[in-house]
Short mmCIF file of C-alpha atoms in Angstrom, two decimals:
data_model
loop_
_atom_site.label_atom_id
_atom_site.label_comp_id
_atom_site.label_asym_id
_atom_site.label_seq_id
_atom_site.Cartn_x
_atom_site.Cartn_y
_atom_site.Cartn_z
CA MET P 1 7.65 -51.29 -14.32
CA SER P 2 9.24 -47.87 -13.80
CA LEU P 3 7.56 -45.13 -11.82
CA ALA P 4 6.92 -43.27 -15.08
CA GLY P 5 5.33 -46.40 -16.52
CA GLU P 6 3.26 -46.84 -13.38
CA GLY P 7 2.02 -43.26 -13.63
CA GLN P 8 1.06 -43.72 -17.25
CA SER P 9 -0.73 -46.94 -16.39
CA PHE P 10 -2.63 -45.19 -13.61
CA TYR P 11 -3.92 -42.55 -16.01
CA ARG P 12 -4.65 -45.16 -18.64
CA PHE P 13 -6.68 -47.10 -16.08
CA TRP P 14 -8.89 -44.08 -15.34
CA ALA P 15 -9.18 -43.29 -19.05
CA GLN P 16 -10.45 -46.85 -19.56
CA PHE P 17 -12.94 -46.27 -16.76
CA GLY P 18 -14.29 -43.18 -18.54
CA LEU P 19 -14.45 -45.01 -21.86
CA ALA P 20 -16.43 -47.81 -20.24
CA ILE P 21 -19.00 -45.33 -18.95
CA SER P 22 -19.24 -43.78 -22.42
CA ALA P 23 -19.65 -47.17 -24.08
CA SER P 24 -22.38 -48.06 -21.62
CA SER P 25 -24.19 -44.78 -22.24
CA ALA P 26 -23.92 -45.35 -25.99
CA GLY P 27 -25.58 -48.76 -25.69
CA ARG P 28 -22.45 -50.73 -26.59
CA PRO P 29 -22.27 -53.47 -23.93
CA CYS P 30 -19.71 -55.60 -25.78
CA ARG P 31 -17.35 -52.65 -26.13
CA ARG P 32 -17.87 -51.79 -22.45
CA ALA P 33 -16.99 -55.35 -21.44
CA GLU P 34 -13.78 -55.19 -23.48
CA ILE P 35 -12.78 -51.83 -22.01
CA VAL P 36 -13.54 -52.93 -18.43
CA ARG P 37 -11.42 -56.06 -18.87
CA ASP P 38 -8.55 -53.91 -20.19
CA GLY P 39 -8.87 -51.71 -17.11
CA LEU P 40 -8.78 -54.76 -14.85
CA ALA P 41 -5.57 -55.94 -16.52
CA ILE P 42 -3.97 -52.55 -15.92
CA ALA P 43 -5.02 -52.51 -12.25
CA GLU P 44 -3.71 -56.05 -11.74
CA ARG P 45 -0.33 -55.06 -13.22
CA LEU P 46 -0.12 -52.01 -10.97
CA VAL P 47 -0.89 -54.02 -7.84
CA ALA P 48 1.60 -56.74 -8.84
CA GLY P 49 4.37 -54.18 -9.43
CA PRO P 50 7.43 -53.77 -7.25
CA THR P 51 5.98 -50.85 -5.26
CA PRO P 52 2.20 -51.34 -5.13
CA GLU P 53 0.35 -48.50 -3.48
CA ARG P 54 -2.92 -48.80 -1.60
CA GLY P 55 -4.58 -46.48 -4.08
CA TRP P 56 -3.89 -49.02 -6.80
CA GLN P 57 -5.50 -51.68 -4.67
CA ARG P 58 -8.58 -49.45 -4.52
CA ASP P 59 -8.45 -49.20 -8.32
CA LEU P 60 -8.37 -52.99 -8.50
CA SER P 61 -11.44 -53.11 -6.26
CA VAL P 62 -13.20 -50.65 -8.59
CA SER P 63 -12.25 -52.87 -11.54
CA TYR P 64 -13.77 -55.94 -9.93
CA ASN P 65 -16.98 -54.01 -9.32
CA ASN P 66 -17.04 -52.86 -12.95
CA ILE P 67 -16.54 -56.42 -14.15
CA GLY P 68 -19.39 -57.47 -11.85
CA ASP P 69 -21.65 -54.86 -13.45
CA VAL P 70 -20.79 -56.15 -16.92
CA LEU P 71 -21.43 -59.75 -15.87
CA VAL P 72 -24.82 -58.83 -14.37
CA ALA P 73 -25.78 -57.16 -17.65
CA GLN P 74 -24.76 -60.35 -19.47
CA GLY P 75 -26.86 -62.48 -17.11
CA ASN P 76 -23.84 -64.23 -15.60
CA LEU P 77 -24.88 -63.75 -11.99
CA ALA P 78 -22.61 -66.36 -10.40
CA GLU P 79 -19.47 -64.84 -11.88
CA ALA P 80 -20.76 -61.33 -11.11
CA LEU P 81 -21.16 -62.27 -7.45
CA LYS P 82 -17.59 -63.61 -7.37
CA SER P 83 -16.29 -60.39 -8.90
CA PHE P 84 -18.26 -58.22 -6.45
CA ARG P 85 -16.95 -60.31 -3.56
CA ASP P 86 -13.35 -59.95 -4.79
CA GLY P 87 -13.80 -56.18 -4.94
CA LEU P 88 -15.40 -56.10 -1.49
CA ALA P 89 -12.56 -58.14 0.02
CA ILE P 90 -10.02 -55.59 -1.18
CA ALA P 91 -12.17 -52.68 0.02
CA GLU P 92 -12.55 -54.26 3.46
CA CYS P 93 -8.78 -54.79 3.78
CA LEU P 94 -8.16 -51.16 2.83
CA ALA P 95 -10.77 -49.93 5.31
CA GLN P 96 -9.22 -51.98 8.11
CA SER P 97 -5.67 -50.97 7.21
CA ASP P 98 -6.26 -47.25 7.71
CA ALA P 99 -9.34 -46.26 9.68
CA GLY P 100 -8.34 -42.60 9.34
CA LYS P 101 -8.68 -42.58 5.56
CA PRO P 102 -12.32 -41.67 4.83
CA ASP P 103 -12.06 -42.65 1.14
CA TRP P 104 -11.54 -46.25 2.17
CA GLN P 105 -14.41 -46.42 4.64
CA PHE P 106 -17.13 -47.76 2.37
#
């Protein structure tokens, strides 16, 4: 993935995040689930790229938390817990990797 492609994917990820909030507010849980899964796929591609940045790892953590929210709403608590734990694991690694970065100190 080129840097231009990575930048576009970053903005697409956050656009998906906004769409998910809108879908939730509009009472469209199935659409929200679809959008959140698309966002997760984008974040996973960014992190797996040749030059992953820590900010993208944070985005992946956010994605796991969003998936967890969707799964809770669907009543799938076991999978939601797994997703929340995956997001927390990333957040903890980020917090430990740079104690001077307040955004990563959850």
